[in-house]
Short mmCIF file of C-alpha atoms in Angstrom, two decimals:
data_model
loop_
_atom_site.label_atom_id
_atom_site.label_comp_id
_atom_site.label_asym_id
_atom_site.label_seq_id
_atom_site.Cartn_x
_atom_site.Cartn_y
_atom_site.Cartn_z
CA MET W 1 77.55 68.07 96.90
CA ARG W 2 77.40 71.72 96.00
CA GLY W 3 78.61 74.49 98.24
CA VAL W 4 76.59 77.70 98.30
CA CYS W 5 76.81 81.08 99.94
CA VAL W 6 73.96 83.27 101.11
CA GLY W 7 72.16 84.58 98.05
CA ASP W 8 73.28 81.87 95.62
CA VAL W 9 70.52 80.55 93.38
CA ILE W 10 69.88 76.83 93.94
CA GLU W 11 66.94 76.26 91.60
CA PRO W 12 66.33 78.96 88.99
CA GLN W 13 62.77 77.71 88.44
CA ALA W 14 61.32 76.42 91.72
CA LEU W 15 58.37 74.42 90.46
CA ASP W 16 55.52 72.96 92.51
CA GLY W 17 57.36 69.68 92.86
CA VAL W 18 60.12 71.23 94.94
CA LEU W 19 59.78 71.23 98.72
CA ARG W 20 61.65 74.10 100.39
CA GLY W 21 63.76 72.91 103.33
CA HIS W 22 65.86 74.73 105.92
CA GLY W 23 68.27 77.35 104.70
CA THR W 24 66.34 78.26 101.56
CA LEU W 25 64.23 81.22 100.52
CA LEU W 26 61.79 81.72 97.68
CA ARG W 27 62.74 84.85 95.71
CA GLY W 28 60.31 85.40 92.89
CA ASN W 29 60.37 82.04 91.13
CA SER W 30 63.80 80.87 92.15
CA LEU W 31 65.06 79.09 95.24
CA VAL W 32 67.87 81.00 96.91
CA ALA W 33 70.19 79.96 99.78
CA SER W 34 69.84 81.81 103.08
CA ARG W 35 72.77 80.04 104.81
CA CYS W 36 76.27 79.18 103.69
CA GLY W 37 76.63 75.44 103.35
CA LEU W 38 76.09 72.37 101.21
CA VAL W 39 72.98 71.76 99.14
CA GLN W 40 71.19 68.51 100.02
CA ARG W 41 68.51 66.93 97.87
CA TRP W 42 66.22 64.23 99.26
CA ASN W 43 63.55 63.32 96.71
CA GLN W 44 61.57 66.56 96.45
CA LEU W 45 63.16 68.22 99.46
CA VAL W 46 65.90 70.76 98.81
CA LEU W 47 67.74 72.21 101.77
CA VAL W 48 71.03 73.84 102.70
CA ASP W 49 73.04 72.10 105.40
CA PRO W 50 74.86 74.94 107.20
CA LEU W 51 78.62 74.76 107.78
CA ALA W 52 78.70 76.88 110.89
CA GLY W 53 76.14 77.10 113.62
CA GLY W 54 75.61 75.46 116.96
CA TYR W 55 75.30 71.79 117.65
CA VAL W 56 71.96 70.17 116.78
CA ALA W 57 71.42 67.06 118.87
CA ALA W 58 70.07 63.84 117.40
CA VAL W 59 69.41 60.42 118.91
CA GLY W 60 72.46 58.21 119.08
CA HIS W 61 75.09 60.97 119.04
CA VAL W 62 77.95 60.55 121.47
CA VAL W 63 78.75 63.91 123.07
CA VAL W 64 81.19 65.36 125.58
CA GLY W 65 79.45 67.69 127.99
CA ARG W 66 80.02 69.68 131.19
CA ILE W 67 77.74 69.49 134.25
CA VAL W 68 76.44 73.00 134.96
CA GLN W 69 73.60 72.34 137.37
CA VAL W 70 72.94 69.62 139.92
CA GLU W 71 69.35 68.81 140.85
CA PRO W 72 68.10 66.09 143.18
CA THR W 73 66.81 63.88 140.37
CA ARG W 74 68.99 64.90 137.45
CA TRP W 75 72.01 66.79 136.19
CA LEU W 76 71.88 69.58 133.58
CA VAL W 77 74.67 69.31 131.05
CA ASP W 78 76.10 71.94 128.69
CA ILE W 79 76.64 70.22 125.33
CA ARG W 80 77.14 73.43 123.29
CA SER W 81 73.59 73.30 122.05
CA LYS W 82 70.82 75.90 122.29
CA THR W 83 69.49 74.32 125.46
CA LEU W 84 71.06 72.38 128.31
CA ALA W 85 70.62 68.64 128.17
CA ALA W 86 69.23 66.58 131.05
CA LEU W 87 70.86 63.47 132.49
CA PRO W 88 68.48 61.72 134.84
CA LEU W 89 69.65 60.26 138.13
CA SER W 90 68.14 56.90 137.20
CA THR W 91 71.14 56.28 134.98
CA ALA W 92 73.47 56.50 137.94
CA GLY W 93 72.98 52.80 138.70
CA GLY W 94 74.31 51.89 142.12
CA ALA W 95 74.60 55.47 143.20
CA MET W 96 70.86 55.87 143.05
CA HIS W 97 70.38 53.40 145.83
CA LYS W 98 72.76 55.31 148.04
CA ALA W 99 70.98 58.57 147.21
CA ALA W 100 67.66 57.01 148.09
CA GLU W 101 69.10 55.91 151.41
CA GLY W 102 70.20 59.51 151.94
CA ALA W 103 73.86 58.58 152.29
CA GLN W 104 74.99 60.52 149.25
CA SER W 105 73.62 63.29 147.12
CA SER W 106 73.72 63.47 143.38
CA ARG W 107 76.53 66.04 143.70
CA SER W 108 78.84 63.37 145.11
CA VAL W 109 78.47 61.40 141.88
CA LEU W 110 78.79 64.26 139.39
CA ALA W 111 79.43 67.86 140.48
CA GLU W 112 79.32 71.20 138.65
CA GLY W 113 82.20 71.52 136.21
CA ASP W 114 82.75 67.79 135.68
CA LEU W 115 83.20 66.57 132.11
CA ILE W 116 81.27 63.52 130.97
CA THR W 117 80.70 61.51 127.81
CA ALA W 118 77.11 60.53 127.15
CA GLU W 119 74.81 59.41 124.37
CA VAL W 120 71.79 61.40 123.25
CA GLN W 121 68.83 59.24 124.17
CA ALA W 122 65.92 61.44 123.11
CA VAL W 123 65.24 64.80 121.52
CA ARG W 124 61.71 66.04 122.09
CA ALA W 125 59.79 68.25 119.70
CA ASP W 126 60.15 71.21 122.07
CA GLY W 127 63.93 70.91 121.89
CA HIS W 128 64.44 69.18 125.25
CA ILE W 129 67.45 66.85 125.05
CA GLN W 130 67.82 63.78 127.23
CA LEU W 131 71.14 62.06 127.71
CA HIS W 132 71.93 58.51 128.70
CA VAL W 133 75.02 56.87 130.17
CA ARG W 134 75.70 53.29 131.14
CA ASP W 135 76.99 54.37 134.51
CA ALA W 136 77.15 57.95 135.77
CA VAL W 137 80.35 57.37 137.69
CA ALA W 138 82.09 55.77 134.72
CA SER W 139 80.93 58.56 132.41
CA LYS W 140 83.03 61.11 134.30
CA LEU W 141 86.19 61.76 132.35
CA PRO W 142 89.62 61.31 134.00
CA PRO W 143 92.33 64.05 133.89
CA GLY W 144 92.56 65.54 130.44
CA MET W 145 91.94 68.62 128.34
CA LEU W 146 89.10 69.86 126.16
CA VAL W 147 89.40 71.19 122.62
CA GLU W 148 86.35 72.86 121.09
CA VAL W 149 85.80 72.82 117.33
CA PRO W 150 82.78 73.50 115.10
CA ALA W 151 80.26 70.68 115.60
CA ALA W 152 79.83 70.21 111.85
CA LEU W 153 83.35 68.80 111.60
CA VAL W 154 82.60 65.76 113.74
CA ARG W 155 80.06 63.46 112.14
CA PRO W 156 78.42 60.63 114.08
CA ALA W 157 80.42 57.46 113.44
CA ARG W 158 80.76 54.03 114.91
CA LYS W 159 84.25 54.76 116.14
CA HIS W 160 84.39 58.03 118.04
CA VAL W 161 87.25 57.23 120.41
CA LEU W 162 90.88 57.33 119.38
CA HIS W 163 93.17 55.11 121.42
CA TRP W 164 96.83 56.04 121.48
CA ARG W 165 98.24 53.35 123.74
CA GLU W 166 101.93 54.17 123.25
CA ALA W 167 101.32 57.63 124.64
CA GLY W 168 98.81 56.44 127.23
CA LEU W 169 96.15 58.71 125.81
CA ARG W 170 92.55 58.44 124.77
CA ALA W 171 90.67 61.00 122.68
CA VAL W 172 86.87 61.18 122.58
CA PHE W 173 85.46 63.07 119.60
CA GLY W 174 82.02 64.29 120.63
CA CYS W 175 79.51 64.95 117.83
CA ASN W 176 78.92 68.32 119.48
CA GLY W 177 82.41 69.44 118.52
CA ALA W 178 83.87 68.91 122.00
CA VAL W 179 87.00 66.80 121.75
CA TRP W 180 88.41 65.46 125.01
CA ILE W 181 92.03 64.28 125.12
CA GLY W 182 93.31 62.67 128.26
CA GLN W 183 94.49 59.76 130.30
CA GLU W 184 93.88 56.24 129.11
CA GLY W 185 93.08 53.64 131.68
CA GLY W 186 93.35 54.12 135.43
CA PHE W 187 94.16 57.22 137.41
CA SER W 188 97.91 56.83 137.41
CA SER W 189 100.23 59.81 137.70
CA LEU W 190 100.78 61.97 134.63
CA GLY W 191 104.08 61.85 132.75
CA ALA W 192 105.80 64.55 130.71
CA GLU W 193 105.63 62.53 127.48
CA GLN W 194 101.92 61.94 127.93
CA LEU W 195 101.32 65.69 128.37
CA ARG W 196 103.48 66.57 125.40
CA ALA W 197 101.73 64.03 123.16
CA ALA W 198 98.35 65.37 124.25
CA SER W 199 99.29 68.98 123.47
CA GLU W 200 100.51 67.90 120.02
CA LEU W 201 97.27 66.07 119.34
CA ALA W 202 95.28 69.08 120.55
CA ASN W 203 97.20 71.43 118.27
CA MET W 204 96.68 69.04 115.37
CA VAL W 205 92.93 68.94 115.99
CA GLN W 206 92.81 72.76 116.18
CA ALA W 207 94.81 73.08 112.97
CA MET W 208 92.52 70.67 111.12
CA ALA W 209 89.47 72.48 112.45
CA SER W 210 90.75 75.87 111.34
CA ARG W 211 91.17 74.46 107.83
CA GLY W 212 87.64 73.05 107.87
CA GLU W 213 88.80 69.44 107.67
CA MET W 214 86.54 66.71 109.02
CA LEU W 215 87.73 65.02 112.21
CA VAL W 216 87.39 61.27 111.72
CA PRO W 217 89.12 59.22 114.42
CA ALA W 218 88.95 56.05 112.33
CA ARG W 219 91.27 57.70 109.81
CA MET W 220 93.77 58.99 112.34
CA HIS W 221 96.90 56.94 112.82
CA MET W 222 99.18 58.16 115.56
CA ASN W 223 102.94 57.75 115.31
CA VAL W 224 104.80 58.42 118.52
CA MET I 1 81.31 75.74 126.65
CA ALA I 2 79.97 79.13 127.63
CA SER I 3 80.03 78.37 131.36
CA PRO I 4 83.21 79.49 133.21
CA LEU I 5 83.48 76.18 135.05
CA ILE I 6 86.32 73.73 135.11
CA SER I 7 86.57 70.20 136.45
CA ALA I 8 89.05 69.04 139.08
CA ALA I 9 90.35 66.60 136.46
CA GLU I 10 91.18 69.41 134.03
CA VAL I 11 92.86 71.45 136.76
CA GLN I 12 94.99 68.42 137.64
CA TRP I 13 95.98 68.05 133.98
CA ILE I 14 96.89 71.73 133.54
CA THR I 15 98.82 71.85 136.84
CA ALA I 16 100.79 68.72 135.94
CA GLY I 17 101.54 70.17 132.52
CA VAL I 18 102.81 73.43 134.00
CA SER I 19 105.10 71.55 136.36
CA PHE I 20 106.69 69.84 133.33
CA ASN I 21 106.80 73.16 131.38
CA ILE I 22 104.28 71.84 128.83
CA ARG I 23 101.05 73.78 128.63
CA ASN I 24 97.88 72.55 126.89
CA ASP I 25 98.75 74.35 123.67
CA GLY I 26 102.38 73.22 123.79
CA ARG I 27 103.77 76.55 125.07
CA GLN I 28 106.35 76.86 127.82
CA ARG I 29 105.60 78.74 131.01
CA GLU I 30 107.08 82.06 129.84
CA ASP I 31 105.85 81.96 126.23
CA PHE I 32 103.31 84.41 124.89
CA ARG I 33 100.72 83.39 122.35
CA ALA I 34 100.85 84.82 118.83
CA LEU I 35 100.52 88.61 119.00
CA SER I 36 98.91 90.53 116.16
CA VAL I 37 98.73 94.35 116.19
CA GLN I 38 96.90 96.38 113.54
CA LEU I 39 97.09 100.16 113.57
CA GLY I 40 94.53 102.59 112.25
CA VAL I 41 91.53 100.23 112.33
CA ILE I 42 89.11 103.08 113.19
CA THR I 43 89.52 105.77 110.55
CA GLN I 44 87.52 108.47 112.36
CA ALA I 45 89.57 108.14 115.52
CA THR I 46 92.71 110.14 116.24
CA GLY I 47 94.52 106.83 116.68
CA SER I 48 93.48 103.22 117.04
CA ALA I 49 94.81 99.69 117.34
CA ARG I 50 93.42 96.19 117.35
CA VAL I 51 95.36 93.57 119.27
CA GLN I 52 94.86 89.82 119.12
CA LEU I 53 96.73 87.76 121.70
CA GLY I 54 95.73 84.17 120.97
CA GLU I 55 91.92 84.11 121.30
CA THR I 56 91.75 87.44 123.15
CA ASP I 57 90.68 90.28 120.86
CA VAL I 58 90.56 93.96 121.88
CA ILE I 59 90.26 97.31 120.05
CA VAL I 60 91.43 100.63 121.49
CA GLY I 61 90.51 103.97 119.97
CA VAL I 62 92.02 107.35 120.90
CA LYS I 63 90.00 110.51 120.36
CA ALA I 64 91.64 113.89 120.89
CA GLU I 65 89.36 116.73 121.92
CA ILE I 66 89.98 120.26 123.07
CA GLY I 67 89.23 120.66 126.75
CA SER I 68 90.40 122.35 129.89
CA PRO I 69 93.27 121.10 132.05
CA ASP I 70 93.15 119.87 135.64
CA PRO I 71 93.40 122.76 138.09
CA ASP I 72 96.32 120.93 139.80
CA ARG I 73 98.20 120.59 136.54
CA PRO I 74 97.50 123.69 134.45
CA ASP I 75 100.35 123.01 132.03
CA CYS I 76 99.30 119.52 131.14
CA GLY I 77 96.76 117.75 129.01
CA ARG I 78 94.68 114.80 130.19
CA LEU I 79 94.24 111.12 129.44
CA VAL I 80 90.85 109.57 130.16
CA PHE I 81 90.49 105.78 130.04
CA GLY I 82 87.35 103.79 129.43
CA VAL I 83 86.80 100.09 128.85
CA GLU I 84 83.66 98.50 127.48
CA CYS I 85 82.82 94.82 127.54
CA SER I 86 80.91 94.01 124.38
CA PRO I 87 78.06 91.47 124.68
CA VAL I 88 79.70 89.85 121.66
CA ALA I 89 82.47 88.69 123.96
CA SER I 90 80.25 86.90 126.44
CA PRO I 91 76.55 86.63 127.24
CA ALA I 92 77.42 87.65 130.80
CA PHE I 93 78.07 91.18 129.50
CA ARG I 94 74.48 91.93 128.50
CA GLY I 95 73.19 95.13 130.04
CA ARG I 96 75.33 96.10 133.02
CA GLY I 97 76.95 92.70 133.48
CA GLY I 98 80.34 93.83 132.32
CA ASP I 99 80.57 96.98 134.47
CA GLU I 100 82.69 95.49 137.24
CA LEU I 101 85.25 94.01 134.91
CA SER I 102 85.40 97.08 132.68
CA GLY I 103 85.85 99.38 135.70
CA GLU I 104 88.68 97.23 137.02
CA LEU I 105 90.46 97.15 133.65
CA ALA I 106 90.08 100.91 133.13
CA ARG I 107 91.55 101.66 136.55
CA ALA I 108 94.47 99.32 135.87
CA LEU I 109 95.21 101.14 132.60
CA GLU I 110 94.95 104.52 134.31
CA ARG I 111 97.44 103.48 136.96
CA SER I 112 100.01 102.33 134.43
CA PHE I 113 99.92 105.82 132.88
CA TYR I 114 99.90 107.76 136.17
CA PRO I 115 101.77 111.00 135.46
CA GLY I 116 102.87 112.03 138.93
CA PRO I 117 102.30 115.48 140.48
CA SER I 118 104.17 117.32 137.74
CA GLY I 119 102.29 115.59 134.94
CA ARG I 120 105.53 114.77 133.16
CA ALA I 121 106.62 111.58 134.88
CA GLY I 122 104.17 109.13 133.35
CA GLY I 123 104.31 107.00 130.22
CA VAL I 124 103.13 109.96 128.19
CA ASP I 125 104.50 113.45 128.99
CA LEU I 126 101.23 115.30 129.48
CA SER I 127 102.88 118.72 129.15
CA THR I 128 103.14 118.09 125.40
CA LEU I 129 99.35 118.14 125.26
CA SER I 130 98.97 121.65 126.65
CA ILE I 131 97.74 124.41 124.33
CA VAL I 132 97.22 127.44 126.54
CA SER I 133 98.40 127.07 130.10
CA GLY I 134 95.53 126.93 132.55
CA LYS I 135 92.88 127.32 129.87
CA THR I 136 93.07 124.89 127.00
CA CYS I 137 94.63 121.51 126.44
CA TRP I 138 94.17 118.30 124.52
CA VAL I 139 92.12 115.65 126.28
CA LEU I 140 92.81 112.18 124.90
CA TYR I 141 89.92 109.78 125.40
CA VAL I 142 91.36 106.27 125.28
CA ASP I 143 88.47 103.82 124.88
CA ALA I 144 88.83 100.07 124.74
CA LEU I 145 86.32 97.52 123.51
CA LEU I 146 86.68 93.84 124.41
CA LEU I 147 85.67 91.71 121.47
CA ASN I 148 86.65 88.26 122.68
CA ILE I 149 87.70 87.04 126.12
CA GLY I 150 90.45 84.47 125.69
CA GLY I 151 92.36 85.11 128.89
CA ASN I 152 94.97 87.72 129.82
CA LEU I 153 92.91 90.82 129.11
CA HIS I 154 95.19 93.16 131.08
CA ASP I 155 98.26 92.50 128.98
CA ALA I 156 96.36 92.67 125.68
CA LEU I 157 94.79 95.99 126.71
CA SER I 158 98.10 97.51 127.74
CA VAL I 159 99.63 96.59 124.35
CA ALA I 160 96.60 97.96 122.51
CA ALA I 161 96.62 101.23 124.49
CA LYS I 162 100.30 101.79 123.77
CA ALA I 163 99.83 100.97 120.08
CA ALA I 164 96.79 103.24 119.73
CA LEU I 165 98.65 106.14 121.36
CA ALA I 166 101.61 105.52 119.07
CA ASP I 167 99.19 105.65 116.13
CA ALA I 168 97.56 108.89 117.33
CA LYS I 169 98.01 111.89 115.05
CA ILE I 170 97.05 114.94 117.07
CA PRO I 171 96.21 117.95 114.90
CA LYS I 172 98.59 120.86 115.08
CA VAL I 173 97.23 123.79 117.04
CA GLU I 174 98.22 127.40 116.55
CA VAL I 175 97.43 129.83 119.26
CA VAL I 176 96.46 133.07 117.55
CA GLN I 177 94.97 136.39 118.44
CA GLY I 178 91.26 136.30 119.07
CA GLU I 179 88.49 138.85 118.48
CA ASP I 180 87.36 139.77 122.00
CA PRO I 181 89.36 142.16 124.14
CA THR I 182 90.01 141.05 127.74
CA ASP I 183 92.30 141.90 130.57
CA GLU I 184 94.43 138.79 130.06
CA PRO I 185 97.94 139.43 128.82
CA GLY I 186 100.76 136.96 128.21
CA TYR I 187 100.43 134.27 125.56
CA GLU I 188 102.35 132.88 122.64
CA VAL I 189 101.48 134.14 119.18
CA ASP I 190 102.53 133.37 115.67
CA ASP I 191 105.61 135.22 114.37
CA ASP I 192 103.64 136.78 111.53
CA PRO I 193 103.93 140.58 112.00
CA GLN I 194 100.34 141.23 110.92
CA TRP I 195 99.22 139.85 114.29
CA PHE I 196 101.08 142.34 116.44
CA SER I 197 98.79 145.00 117.64
CA LEU I 198 98.26 147.60 120.30
CA TYR I 199 95.38 145.70 121.80
CA LEU I 200 95.63 142.67 124.02
CA TYR I 201 93.24 139.97 122.89
CA GLU I 202 91.85 136.80 124.43
CA PRO I 203 93.96 134.00 123.02
CA ASP I 204 92.24 131.78 120.53
CA TYR I 205 93.36 128.71 118.70
CA GLU I 206 93.14 127.34 115.20
CA VAL I 207 93.27 123.66 114.51
CA ASP I 208 95.19 122.59 111.44
CA ASP I 209 93.68 119.52 109.77
CA ASP I 210 96.71 118.74 107.67
CA PRO I 211 97.84 115.24 108.64
CA GLN I 212 101.42 116.02 107.64
CA GLN I 213 101.54 118.66 110.38
CA ALA I 214 100.10 116.35 113.00
CA GLN I 215 101.81 115.89 116.32
CA ARG I 216 102.84 112.34 117.23
CA LEU I 217 103.11 111.26 120.84
CA ASP I 218 106.32 109.99 122.32
CA VAL I 219 105.31 106.59 123.68
CA SER I 220 108.82 105.29 124.30
CA ARG I 221 108.33 105.48 128.07
CA VAL I 222 104.91 103.82 128.12
CA PRO I 223 105.17 100.58 130.08
CA LEU I 224 103.53 97.29 129.15
CA CYS I 225 101.70 95.25 131.71
CA VAL I 226 102.60 91.57 132.18
CA THR I 227 100.42 89.37 134.38
CA VAL I 228 102.30 86.54 136.05
CA SER I 229 100.21 83.86 137.79
CA GLN I 230 100.92 80.91 140.03
CA ILE I 231 99.66 77.52 138.84
CA GLY I 232 100.73 74.92 141.33
CA ALA I 233 104.20 75.99 142.40
CA HIS I 234 105.20 77.67 139.13
CA SER I 235 104.92 81.12 137.59
CA VAL I 236 103.14 81.29 134.25
CA VAL I 237 102.70 84.13 131.77
CA ASP I 238 99.86 84.88 129.31
CA LEU I 239 97.20 82.55 130.65
CA THR I 240 94.30 81.30 128.56
CA ALA I 241 90.79 81.60 130.01
CA GLN I 242 90.97 77.97 131.18
CA GLU I 243 94.37 78.39 132.82
CA GLU I 244 93.07 81.44 134.67
CA LEU I 245 90.54 79.13 136.35
CA CYS I 246 93.47 77.07 137.70
CA SER I 247 95.33 79.95 139.29
CA SER I 248 94.51 81.76 142.50
CA ALA I 249 97.39 84.21 142.84
CA SER I 250 98.76 86.63 140.31
CA VAL I 251 100.97 89.68 140.12
CA GLN I 252 100.58 92.37 137.48
CA VAL I 253 103.81 94.17 136.70
CA ALA I 254 104.15 97.23 134.48
CA VAL I 255 107.60 97.22 132.88
CA ASP I 256 108.97 99.82 130.46
CA GLU I 257 111.23 99.26 127.45
CA SER I 258 114.41 99.51 129.51
CA GLY I 259 113.23 96.81 131.92
CA VAL I 260 112.43 99.14 134.81
CA VAL I 261 109.46 98.12 136.94
CA CYS I 262 106.96 100.99 136.92
CA GLY I 263 104.03 99.42 138.74
CA LEU I 264 103.07 96.37 140.72
CA THR I 265 99.68 94.97 141.69
CA LYS I 266 98.95 91.77 143.54
CA ARG I 267 95.67 90.21 142.44
CA ARG I 268 93.37 87.38 143.46
CA GLN I 269 92.61 85.79 146.74
CA LYS I 270 95.61 83.62 147.58
CA GLY I 271 98.66 85.12 149.23
CA VAL I 272 102.22 84.65 148.00
CA ASP I 273 105.44 84.55 149.94
CA PRO I 274 107.54 87.70 149.29
CA SER I 275 110.37 85.62 147.79
CA VAL I 276 107.89 84.08 145.37
CA ALA I 277 106.52 87.52 144.52
CA LEU I 278 110.05 88.73 143.70
CA GLU I 279 110.58 85.72 141.44
CA MET I 280 107.34 86.53 139.68
CA VAL I 281 108.50 90.12 139.14
CA GLU I 282 111.71 88.82 137.54
CA VAL I 283 109.66 86.54 135.27
CA ALA I 284 107.57 89.58 134.33
CA GLN I 285 110.67 91.63 133.48
CA ARG I 286 111.97 88.90 131.17
CA SER I 287 108.61 88.43 129.50
CA ALA I 288 107.99 92.16 129.14
CA ALA I 289 111.20 92.50 127.15
CA LYS I 290 109.84 89.97 124.64
CA LEU I 291 106.49 91.73 124.49
CA HIS I 292 108.11 95.15 123.93
CA ALA I 293 110.21 93.68 121.13
CA ALA I 294 107.19 92.07 119.45
CA LEU I 295 105.21 95.31 119.64
CA ALA I 296 108.09 97.47 118.42
CA GLU I 297 108.55 95.22 115.40
CA SER I 298 104.87 95.38 114.55
CA LEU I 299 104.66 99.16 115.06
CA GLY I 300 107.84 99.89 113.15
CA GLY I 301 106.63 98.03 110.09
CA GLN I 302 103.18 99.61 110.05
CA GLN I 303 104.32 103.15 110.78
CA ALA I 304 106.94 102.97 108.05
CA GLN I 305 104.14 101.94 105.70
CA GLN I 306 102.00 104.87 106.80
CA MET I 307 104.89 107.31 106.21
CA SER I 308 105.53 106.02 102.72
CA VAL I 309 101.86 106.16 101.73
CA GLY I 310 101.12 109.59 103.30
#
């Protein structure tokens, strides 16, 4: 893995066999980086994977997002990407029946400002992102705080939730760089130790992010 | 997220934290975030300062220009405040989006420097900026640019304005005899005997560019503004952008170096009981002392450096 800055030469002689990917430029005969990042080579394809930059959604990513708009059939969610993502009402399960009966509106399930965790179900060619949750009500996050870091530091992994049972905390590391730290389990009252532990974890995440370290919950072991 | 929304769950978390004196970043209720002050960041300006208070980032530049005094205060110079919200800080500030906020911030700055009817009672003694009484004076344009909105803009701006004025090096002006004869007598001239003459001339001025001769402003009486807000039942200082969404009552207090309250503004929609407001003013006085100390330390170090280099 080679790190490059804008202007660095990747391939001094870019022959016909080389496919130019994102983040590269052809200057004369040589391939030059146009973003700062890591050089990736896949068969003939050479590209630069940028370090900074907004979140690029892909199918299967678990993200933490905020509801910004409520529509009758769906919610629009800010996941720190170029466009808002859509969460259809059909995923709301039981709530959909109530909405159909007119007893409740979609706003009573998820309102503007609410934080949710969801999985990216589909990314269309035009950039439209569709989210999916098992249950809309369960996707709403309990009391907690949000820490925002560069999306590149959180890679999609099997384990994206950190459980810290002794402190009564749970941390969800969204692939979009939104890390939510908050209450584990039911909606019990908040204790001073819980809040202190959460602020320490938040500061640790910020410190790691400012040093450019990857945030991998599977490798984090919490000592109370 | 770019949207200024917050969930009820987050508000509950922040409010609970404040009640236990543990904020989201681990600070206590009366703690300020890390303050960084850099002087002289704009070389073409008369004086400038960049202040970073946590995520909040502001630059203030001071430009001194020759102008005419207010007719009500002929012996004084003038301070003119302007604030600009850069689109870099938020997409909401494209075009004219930031006008309301920038107007509000500029007025708040103006009020903290209000010089009274004599022009001498404010943070900066405006009579030191006069050149020729009733005709010519220095006008200091104090312009602020908001680079990043991280909460607590008022306090960051007041620190930056004070620092920029402390950094200002106003060129020395000599009032000398001019070329055109007029009927106007009575002005100060240089002691050099070659200037004495039988004719009475219109006073003129020469600006000396030598930085060693520059006039520095006395900013020791300039107050700093501290915003104290209510989150739940507690008073909190230096709120982040998220915490500001949890508070609906705040008091802005201008306090000078000796701890005297110079100005008081109640902000936001919720009312506070007078006893609570008094408590908040006391919190502001305590916090202002810390802020003054932090700024003085930063200024002292940088100005000493400037003296030794220059």
